[in-house]
Short mmCIF file of C-alpha atoms in Angstrom, two decimals:
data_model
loop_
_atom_site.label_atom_id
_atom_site.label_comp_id
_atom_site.label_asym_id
_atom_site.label_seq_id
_atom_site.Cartn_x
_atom_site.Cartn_y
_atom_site.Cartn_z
CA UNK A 194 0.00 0.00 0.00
CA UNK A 195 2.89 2.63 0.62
CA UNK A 196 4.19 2.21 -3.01
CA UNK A 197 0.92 2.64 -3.99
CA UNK A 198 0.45 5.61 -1.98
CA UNK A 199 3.39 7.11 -2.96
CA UNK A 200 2.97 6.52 -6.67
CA UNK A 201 0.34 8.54 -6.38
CA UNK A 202 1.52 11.36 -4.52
CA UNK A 203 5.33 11.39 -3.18
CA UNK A 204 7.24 9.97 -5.74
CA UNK A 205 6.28 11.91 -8.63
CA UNK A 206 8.21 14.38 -7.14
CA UNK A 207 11.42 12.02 -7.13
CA UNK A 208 14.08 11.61 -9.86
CA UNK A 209 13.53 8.92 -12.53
CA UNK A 210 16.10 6.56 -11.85
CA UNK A 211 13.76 5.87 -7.85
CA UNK A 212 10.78 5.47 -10.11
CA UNK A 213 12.52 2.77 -12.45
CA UNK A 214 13.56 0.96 -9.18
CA UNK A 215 10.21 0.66 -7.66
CA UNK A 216 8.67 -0.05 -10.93
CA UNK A 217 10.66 -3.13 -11.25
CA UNK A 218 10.15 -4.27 -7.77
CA UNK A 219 6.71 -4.08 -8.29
CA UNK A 220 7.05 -6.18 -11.32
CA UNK A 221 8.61 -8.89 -9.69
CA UNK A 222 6.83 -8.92 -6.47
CA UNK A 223 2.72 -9.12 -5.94
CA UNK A 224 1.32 -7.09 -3.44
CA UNK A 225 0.95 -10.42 -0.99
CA UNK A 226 4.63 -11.43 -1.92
CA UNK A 227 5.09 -7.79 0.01
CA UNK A 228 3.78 -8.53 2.92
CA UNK A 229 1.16 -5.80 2.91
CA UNK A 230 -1.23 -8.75 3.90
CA UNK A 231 0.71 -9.05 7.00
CA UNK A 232 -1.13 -5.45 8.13
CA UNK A 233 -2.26 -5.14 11.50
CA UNK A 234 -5.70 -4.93 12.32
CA UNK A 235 -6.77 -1.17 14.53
CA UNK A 236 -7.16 -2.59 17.95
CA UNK A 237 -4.05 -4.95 17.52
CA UNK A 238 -1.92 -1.69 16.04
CA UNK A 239 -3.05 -0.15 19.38
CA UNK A 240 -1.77 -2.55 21.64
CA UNK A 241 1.38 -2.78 20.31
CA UNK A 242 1.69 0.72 20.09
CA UNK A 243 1.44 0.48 23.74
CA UNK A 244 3.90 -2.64 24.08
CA UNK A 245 6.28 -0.95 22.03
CA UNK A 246 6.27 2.36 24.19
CA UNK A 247 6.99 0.80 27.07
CA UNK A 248 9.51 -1.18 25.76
CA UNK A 249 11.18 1.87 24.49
CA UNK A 250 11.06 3.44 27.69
CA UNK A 251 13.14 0.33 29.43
CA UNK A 252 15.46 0.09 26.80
CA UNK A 253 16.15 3.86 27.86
CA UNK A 254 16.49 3.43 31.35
CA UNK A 255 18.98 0.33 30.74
CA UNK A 256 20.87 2.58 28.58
CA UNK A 257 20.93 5.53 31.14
CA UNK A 258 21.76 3.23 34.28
CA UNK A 259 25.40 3.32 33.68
CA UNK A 260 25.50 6.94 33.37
CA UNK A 261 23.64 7.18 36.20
CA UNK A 262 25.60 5.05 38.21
CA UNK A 263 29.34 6.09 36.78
CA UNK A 264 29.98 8.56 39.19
CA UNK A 265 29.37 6.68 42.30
CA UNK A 266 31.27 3.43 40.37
CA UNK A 267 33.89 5.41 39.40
CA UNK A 268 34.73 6.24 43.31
CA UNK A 269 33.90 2.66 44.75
CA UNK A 270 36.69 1.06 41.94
CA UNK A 271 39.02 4.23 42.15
CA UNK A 272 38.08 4.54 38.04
CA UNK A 273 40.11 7.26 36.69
CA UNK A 274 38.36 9.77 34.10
CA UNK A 275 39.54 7.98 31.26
CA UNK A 276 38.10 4.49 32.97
CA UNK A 277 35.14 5.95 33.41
CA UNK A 278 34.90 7.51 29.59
CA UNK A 279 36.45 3.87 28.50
CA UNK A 280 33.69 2.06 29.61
CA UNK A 281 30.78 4.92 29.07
CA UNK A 282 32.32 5.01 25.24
CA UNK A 283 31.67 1.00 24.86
CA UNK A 284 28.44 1.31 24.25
CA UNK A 285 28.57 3.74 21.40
CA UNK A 286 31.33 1.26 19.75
CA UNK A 287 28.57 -1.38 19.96
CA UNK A 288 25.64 0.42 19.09
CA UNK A 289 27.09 1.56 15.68
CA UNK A 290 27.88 -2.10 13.73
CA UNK A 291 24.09 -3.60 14.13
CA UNK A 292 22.22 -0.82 12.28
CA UNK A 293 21.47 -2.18 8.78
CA UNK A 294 22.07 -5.83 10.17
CA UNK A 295 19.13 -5.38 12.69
CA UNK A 296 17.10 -3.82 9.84
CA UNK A 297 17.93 -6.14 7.19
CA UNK A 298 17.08 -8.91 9.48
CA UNK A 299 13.86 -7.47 10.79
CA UNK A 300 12.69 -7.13 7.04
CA UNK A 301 13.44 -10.67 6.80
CA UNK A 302 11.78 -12.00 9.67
CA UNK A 303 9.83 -9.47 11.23
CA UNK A 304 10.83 -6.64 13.67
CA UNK A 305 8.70 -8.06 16.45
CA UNK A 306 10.77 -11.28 16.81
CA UNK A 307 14.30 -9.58 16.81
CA UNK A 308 13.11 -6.61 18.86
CA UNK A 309 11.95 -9.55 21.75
CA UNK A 310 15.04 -11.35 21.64
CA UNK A 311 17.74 -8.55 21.56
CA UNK A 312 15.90 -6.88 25.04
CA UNK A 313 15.78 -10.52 26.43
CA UNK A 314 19.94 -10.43 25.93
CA UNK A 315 20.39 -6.85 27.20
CA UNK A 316 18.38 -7.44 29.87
CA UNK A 317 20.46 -10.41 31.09
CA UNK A 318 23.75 -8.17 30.75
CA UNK A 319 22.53 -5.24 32.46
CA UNK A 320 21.24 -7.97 35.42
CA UNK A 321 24.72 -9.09 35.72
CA UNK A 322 26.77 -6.09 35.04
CA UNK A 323 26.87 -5.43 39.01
CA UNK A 324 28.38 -9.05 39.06
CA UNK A 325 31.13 -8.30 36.28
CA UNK A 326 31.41 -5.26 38.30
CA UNK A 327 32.89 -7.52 41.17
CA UNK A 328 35.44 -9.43 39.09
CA UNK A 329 38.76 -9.44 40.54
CA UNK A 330 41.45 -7.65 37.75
CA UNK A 331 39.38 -8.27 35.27
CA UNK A 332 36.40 -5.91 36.43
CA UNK A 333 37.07 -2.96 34.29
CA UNK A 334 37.41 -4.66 30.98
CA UNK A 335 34.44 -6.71 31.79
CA UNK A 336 32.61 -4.00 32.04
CA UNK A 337 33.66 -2.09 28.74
CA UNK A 338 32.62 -5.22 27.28
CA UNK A 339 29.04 -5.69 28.82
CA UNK A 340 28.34 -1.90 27.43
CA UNK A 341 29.93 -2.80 24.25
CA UNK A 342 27.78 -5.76 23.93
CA UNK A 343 24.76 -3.69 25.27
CA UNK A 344 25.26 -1.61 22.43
CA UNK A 345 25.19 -3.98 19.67
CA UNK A 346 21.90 -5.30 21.10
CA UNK A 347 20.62 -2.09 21.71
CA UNK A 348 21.70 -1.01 17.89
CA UNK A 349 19.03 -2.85 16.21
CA UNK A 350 16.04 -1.51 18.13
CA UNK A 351 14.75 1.37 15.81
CA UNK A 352 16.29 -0.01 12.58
CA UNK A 353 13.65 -3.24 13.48
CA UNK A 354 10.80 -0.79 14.88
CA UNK A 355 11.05 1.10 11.35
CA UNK A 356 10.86 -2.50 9.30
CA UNK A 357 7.60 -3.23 11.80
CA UNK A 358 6.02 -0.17 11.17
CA UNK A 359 6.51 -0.22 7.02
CA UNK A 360 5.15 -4.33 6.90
CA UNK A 361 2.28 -4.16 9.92
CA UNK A 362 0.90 -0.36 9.78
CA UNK A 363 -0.92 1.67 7.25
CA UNK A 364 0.69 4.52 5.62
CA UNK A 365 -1.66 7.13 7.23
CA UNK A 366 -1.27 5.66 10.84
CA UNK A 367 2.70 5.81 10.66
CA UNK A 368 3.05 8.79 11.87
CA UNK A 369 1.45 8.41 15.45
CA UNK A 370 3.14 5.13 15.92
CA UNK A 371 7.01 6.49 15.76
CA UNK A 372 6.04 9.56 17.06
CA UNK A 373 4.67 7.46 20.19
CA UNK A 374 8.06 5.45 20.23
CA UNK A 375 9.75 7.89 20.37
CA UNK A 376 8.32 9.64 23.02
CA UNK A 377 9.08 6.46 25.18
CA UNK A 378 12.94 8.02 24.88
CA UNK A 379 11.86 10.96 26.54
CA UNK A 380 10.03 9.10 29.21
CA UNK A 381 12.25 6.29 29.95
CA UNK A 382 15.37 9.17 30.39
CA UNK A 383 13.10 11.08 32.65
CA UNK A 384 12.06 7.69 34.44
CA UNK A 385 15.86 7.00 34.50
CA UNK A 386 16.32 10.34 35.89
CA UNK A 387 14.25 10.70 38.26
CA UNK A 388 13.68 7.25 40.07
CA UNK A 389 17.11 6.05 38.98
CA UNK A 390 18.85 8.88 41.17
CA UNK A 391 15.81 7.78 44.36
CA UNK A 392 16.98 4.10 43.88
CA UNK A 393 20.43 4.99 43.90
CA UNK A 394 20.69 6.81 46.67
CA UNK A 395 18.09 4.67 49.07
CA UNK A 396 19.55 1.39 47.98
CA UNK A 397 22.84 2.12 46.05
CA UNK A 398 23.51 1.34 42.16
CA UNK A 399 23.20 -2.30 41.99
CA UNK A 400 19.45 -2.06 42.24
CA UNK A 401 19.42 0.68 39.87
CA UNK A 402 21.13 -2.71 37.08
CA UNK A 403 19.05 -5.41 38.67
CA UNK A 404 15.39 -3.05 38.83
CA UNK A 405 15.61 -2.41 35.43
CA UNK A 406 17.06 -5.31 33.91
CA UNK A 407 14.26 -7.48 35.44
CA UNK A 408 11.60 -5.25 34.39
CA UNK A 409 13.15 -5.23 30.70
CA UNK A 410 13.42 -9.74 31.15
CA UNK A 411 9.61 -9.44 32.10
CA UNK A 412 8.51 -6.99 29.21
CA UNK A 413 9.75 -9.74 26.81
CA UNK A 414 8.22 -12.06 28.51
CA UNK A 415 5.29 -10.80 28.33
CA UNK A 416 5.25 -9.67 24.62
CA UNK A 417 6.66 -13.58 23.57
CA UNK A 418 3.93 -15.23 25.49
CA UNK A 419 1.02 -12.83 24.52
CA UNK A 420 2.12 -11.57 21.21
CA UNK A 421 4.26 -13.80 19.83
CA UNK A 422 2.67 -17.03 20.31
CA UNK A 423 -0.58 -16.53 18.49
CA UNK A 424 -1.73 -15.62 15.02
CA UNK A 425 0.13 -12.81 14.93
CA UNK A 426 3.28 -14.69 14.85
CA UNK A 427 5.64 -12.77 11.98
CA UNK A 428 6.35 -14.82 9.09
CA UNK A 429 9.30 -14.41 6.82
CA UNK A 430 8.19 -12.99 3.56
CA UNK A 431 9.29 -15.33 0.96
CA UNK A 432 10.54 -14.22 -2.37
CA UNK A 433 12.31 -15.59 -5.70
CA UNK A 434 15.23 -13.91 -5.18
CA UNK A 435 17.87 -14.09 -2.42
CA UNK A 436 19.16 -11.93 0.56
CA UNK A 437 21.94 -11.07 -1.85
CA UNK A 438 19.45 -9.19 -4.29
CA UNK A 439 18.65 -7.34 -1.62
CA UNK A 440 21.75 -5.70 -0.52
CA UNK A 441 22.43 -4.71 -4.40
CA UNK A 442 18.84 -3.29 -3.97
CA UNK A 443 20.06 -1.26 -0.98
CA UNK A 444 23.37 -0.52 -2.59
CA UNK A 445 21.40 0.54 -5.45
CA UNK A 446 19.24 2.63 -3.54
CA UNK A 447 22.02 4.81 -2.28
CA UNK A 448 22.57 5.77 -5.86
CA UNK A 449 19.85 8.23 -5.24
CA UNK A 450 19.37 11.65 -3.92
CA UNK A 451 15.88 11.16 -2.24
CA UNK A 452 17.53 8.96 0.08
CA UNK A 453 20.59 11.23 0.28
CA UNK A 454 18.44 13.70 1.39
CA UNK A 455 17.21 11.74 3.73
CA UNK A 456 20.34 10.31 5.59
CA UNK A 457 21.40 14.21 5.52
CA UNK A 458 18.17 15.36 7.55
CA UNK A 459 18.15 12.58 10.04
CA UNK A 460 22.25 13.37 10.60
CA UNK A 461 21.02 17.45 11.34
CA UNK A 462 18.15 16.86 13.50
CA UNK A 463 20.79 13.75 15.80
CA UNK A 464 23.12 16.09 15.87
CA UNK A 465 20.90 18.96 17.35
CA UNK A 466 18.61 16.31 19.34
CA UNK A 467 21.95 14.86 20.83
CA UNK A 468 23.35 18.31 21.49
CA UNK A 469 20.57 19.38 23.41
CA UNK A 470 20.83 16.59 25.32
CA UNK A 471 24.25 17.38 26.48
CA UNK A 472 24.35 21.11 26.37
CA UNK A 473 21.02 21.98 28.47
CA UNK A 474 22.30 21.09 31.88
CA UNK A 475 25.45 22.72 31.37
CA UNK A 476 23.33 26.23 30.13
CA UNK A 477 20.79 26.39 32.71
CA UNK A 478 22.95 25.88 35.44
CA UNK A 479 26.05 28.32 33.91
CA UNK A 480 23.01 30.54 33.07
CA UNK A 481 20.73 30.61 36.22
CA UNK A 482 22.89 29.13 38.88
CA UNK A 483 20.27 29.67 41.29
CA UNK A 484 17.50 28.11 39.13
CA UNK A 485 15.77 24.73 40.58
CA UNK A 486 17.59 22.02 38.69
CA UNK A 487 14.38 19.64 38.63
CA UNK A 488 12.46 22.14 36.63
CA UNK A 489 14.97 22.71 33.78
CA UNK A 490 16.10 19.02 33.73
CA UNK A 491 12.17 17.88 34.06
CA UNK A 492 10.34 20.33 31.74
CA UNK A 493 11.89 20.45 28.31
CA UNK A 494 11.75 16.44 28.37
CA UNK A 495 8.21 16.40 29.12
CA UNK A 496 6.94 19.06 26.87
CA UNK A 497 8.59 16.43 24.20
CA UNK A 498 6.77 14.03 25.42
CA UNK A 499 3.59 15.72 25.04
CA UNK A 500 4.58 17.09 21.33
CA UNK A 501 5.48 13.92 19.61
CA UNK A 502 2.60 12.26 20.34
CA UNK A 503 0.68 15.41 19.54
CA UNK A 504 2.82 16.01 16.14
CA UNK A 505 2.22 12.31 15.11
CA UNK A 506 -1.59 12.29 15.41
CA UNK A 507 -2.02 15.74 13.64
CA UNK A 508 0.01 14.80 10.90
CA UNK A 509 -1.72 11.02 10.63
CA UNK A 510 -5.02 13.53 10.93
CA UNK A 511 -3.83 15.46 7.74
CA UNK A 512 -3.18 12.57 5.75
CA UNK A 513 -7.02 10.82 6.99
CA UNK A 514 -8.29 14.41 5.61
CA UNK A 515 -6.18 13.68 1.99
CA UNK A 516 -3.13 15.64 2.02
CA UNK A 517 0.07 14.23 0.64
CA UNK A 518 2.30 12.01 2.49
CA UNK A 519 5.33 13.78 1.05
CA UNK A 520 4.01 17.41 1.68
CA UNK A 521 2.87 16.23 5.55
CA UNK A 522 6.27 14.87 5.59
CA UNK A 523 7.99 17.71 4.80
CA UNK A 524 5.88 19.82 6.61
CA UNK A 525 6.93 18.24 9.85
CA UNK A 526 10.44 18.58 8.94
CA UNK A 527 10.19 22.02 8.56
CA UNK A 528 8.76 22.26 11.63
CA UNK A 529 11.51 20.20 13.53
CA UNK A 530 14.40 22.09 11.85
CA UNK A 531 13.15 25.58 10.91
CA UNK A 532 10.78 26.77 13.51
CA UNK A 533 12.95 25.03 16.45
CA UNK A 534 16.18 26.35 15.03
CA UNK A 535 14.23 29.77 15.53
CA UNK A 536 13.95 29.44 19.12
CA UNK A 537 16.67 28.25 19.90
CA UNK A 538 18.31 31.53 18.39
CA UNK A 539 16.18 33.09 20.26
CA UNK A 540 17.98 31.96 23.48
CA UNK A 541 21.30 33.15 22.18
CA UNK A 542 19.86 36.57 22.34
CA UNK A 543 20.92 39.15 25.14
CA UNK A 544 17.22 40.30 24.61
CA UNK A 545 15.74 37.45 26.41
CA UNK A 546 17.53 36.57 29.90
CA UNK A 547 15.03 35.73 32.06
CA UNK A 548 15.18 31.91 33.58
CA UNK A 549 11.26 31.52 32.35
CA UNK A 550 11.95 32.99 29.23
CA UNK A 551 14.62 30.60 28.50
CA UNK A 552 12.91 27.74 29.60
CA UNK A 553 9.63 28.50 27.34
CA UNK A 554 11.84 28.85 24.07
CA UNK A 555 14.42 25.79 24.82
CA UNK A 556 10.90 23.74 25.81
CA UNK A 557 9.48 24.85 22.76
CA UNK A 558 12.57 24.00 20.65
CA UNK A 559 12.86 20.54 22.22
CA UNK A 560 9.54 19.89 21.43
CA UNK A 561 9.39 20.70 17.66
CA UNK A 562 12.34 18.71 17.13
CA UNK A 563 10.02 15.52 18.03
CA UNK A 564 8.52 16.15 14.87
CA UNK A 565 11.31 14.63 12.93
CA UNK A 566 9.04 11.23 14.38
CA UNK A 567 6.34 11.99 11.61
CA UNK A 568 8.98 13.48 8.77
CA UNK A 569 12.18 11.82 8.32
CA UNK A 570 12.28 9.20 10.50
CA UNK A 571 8.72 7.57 8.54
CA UNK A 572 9.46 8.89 5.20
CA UNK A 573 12.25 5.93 4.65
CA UNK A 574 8.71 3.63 5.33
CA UNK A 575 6.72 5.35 2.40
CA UNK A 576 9.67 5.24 0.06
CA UNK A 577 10.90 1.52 0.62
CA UNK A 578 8.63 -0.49 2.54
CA UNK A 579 9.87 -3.51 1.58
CA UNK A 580 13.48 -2.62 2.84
CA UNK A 581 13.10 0.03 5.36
CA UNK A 582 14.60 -1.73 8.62
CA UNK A 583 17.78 -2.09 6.38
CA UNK A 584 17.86 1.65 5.06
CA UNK A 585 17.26 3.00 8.70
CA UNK A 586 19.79 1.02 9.54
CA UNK A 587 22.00 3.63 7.67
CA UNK A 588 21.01 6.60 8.83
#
């Protein structure tokens, strides 16, 4: 249904060599052969919306508990800085090879299956990292390895939730679904945040590894036993050709500036996102030293929160009412680079110095840059369904 979809409307507007390439797929391939059978009905596309929120939201607070914790680690095993950025820098090592692998994969199998049994395995190493933590001479490289390892596992999450969402979800509902997921970042670093730093002080930061490793072991649980197991079970797609026409397809697809553009976008908006991340502490408390650090490290999150789910239904609305997908797409992308980028100079100005004033424009800011959920970050669905775990995979 998305190549359909976009025949109609987005790629029209793409160069000729993108059109050739779909034309043949859909040549070779019947819509069943596609998997667009495999679509999920409403009420199950609402449940696992749900499912998958919350599992985003754990895989966040996994990820955050060694941050969290480094600090206080760093002091119990006399870590020096470099220790500590040794093992903190693991994970991104990790989390960089299994992007196209986890898509690729998920597009072969289904997203649902890998996304169950890569949280199963990070949930057992973050369980035992306070064990590793304990090991004799060996404790420091053990535990460079457990976040290397957690980032690999970690690495094919959103590559696999992008395949899921292209083979189970209609084109008009894709929008509320990553913009959902995504939110579940925001919550699970405020959740990490917030009752990581409680835990951690009343019972010290072992808990903060076991609480949310075990809560990550039962999520899976649950989802295998409930989801998994009936006749919703994903089924490979099967096809003519082999796994090795499909990386020429993906080679091929990199060929072409559409998806150029899009590799370029989703780079900008990390880069900001990611910056934002890191900077925002620093500012306010540089800024307004005497400014309550709960409010500025609490506020921006949750106004994200509130406008990615809010930018993902409107722009799922304006697509129900028979706009385009690629001018609702770009729309949102606008919105998430040019309108945020506006506030945000709007903080660099002496004009504006005010704690409250600041707060409004960087919460605003934040915010619109959740929009890339219902822009980018979908478009690579309505352009190559068939493939999409494997092209998120490069961004």
């Amino acid at each position: 249904m998305a190549d359909e979809y976009m025949k109609r409307d987005g790629w029209k507007h793409y160069n000729s060599s993108l059109q050739k390439h779909k034309t043949r797929i859909e040549r070779e391939y019947s819509p069943a052969q596609a998997g667009i059978q495999n679509l999920w009905p409403r009420q199950l596309a609402q449940r696992w919306t749900l499912v998958l929120f919350v599992g985003t939201c754990l895989l966040y607070c996994a990820r955050m508990a060694m941050p969290i914790s480094a600090v206080t680690m760093a002091a119990t095993f006399q870590w020096s800085k470099i220790d500590s950025g040794l093992v903190l820098g693991g994970f991104f090592w990790g989390y960089c090879f299994t992007q196209i692998l986890g898509g690729h994969v998920s597009d072969k199998v289904g997203g649902e299956r890998v996304l169950v049994v890569s949280t199963a395995l990070w949930a057992m190493i973050t369980i035992a990292t306070p064990l590793l933590a304990h090991f004799g001479s060996h404790a420091l490289f053990l535990m460079a390895l457990s976040r290397f390892l957690m980032g690999v596992l970690q690495g094919v999450f959103f590559p696999s939730l992008a395949s899921i969402c292209s083979q189970r979800v209609l084109e008009g509902e894709r929008g509320f679904l990553m913009s959902t997921m995504h939110s579940g970042c925001y919550m699970g670093t405020l959740v990490a945040g917030g009752m990581g730093s409680v835990i951690l002080d009343l019972y010290g930061w072992q808990s903060l590894f076991y609480s949310f490793g075990v809560l990550s072991v039962l999520w899976a649980l649950f989802v295998w036993m409930f989801f998994l197991k009936g006749e919703v079970t994903p089924k490979q797609v099967k096809t003519n050709n082999s796994s090795q026409w499909t990386w020429l397809r993906l080679l091929a697809l990199l060929k072409n500036p559409p998806v150029w553009a899009m590799v370029f976008t989703h780079m900008c908006i990390s880069c900001t996102s990611n910056t934002l991340l890191s900077w925002l502490p620093t500012y306010f408390k540089e800024s307004f030293p005497h400014a309550t650090s709960w409010v500025y490290n609490v506020v921006p999150w949750f106004s994200a929160i509130v406008s990615a789910i809010t930018g993902g239904y409107v722009s799922d609305f304006l697509i129900s009412r028979g706009y385009g997908i690629s001018s609702v797409r770009k729309l949102m992308q606008f919105l998430s680079m040019g309108v945020s980028s506006m506030f945000l100079m709007l903080v660099c100005e002496k004009t504006f110095t005010s704690f409250t004033s600041a707060l409004f424009f960087i919460s605003v800011a934040v915010g619109l840059t959740t929009f890339t959920s219902c822009g980018v970050s979908v478009n690579v669905q309505d352009l190559t369904p068939s493939c999409a775990g494997a092209l998120y995979g490069e961004f």
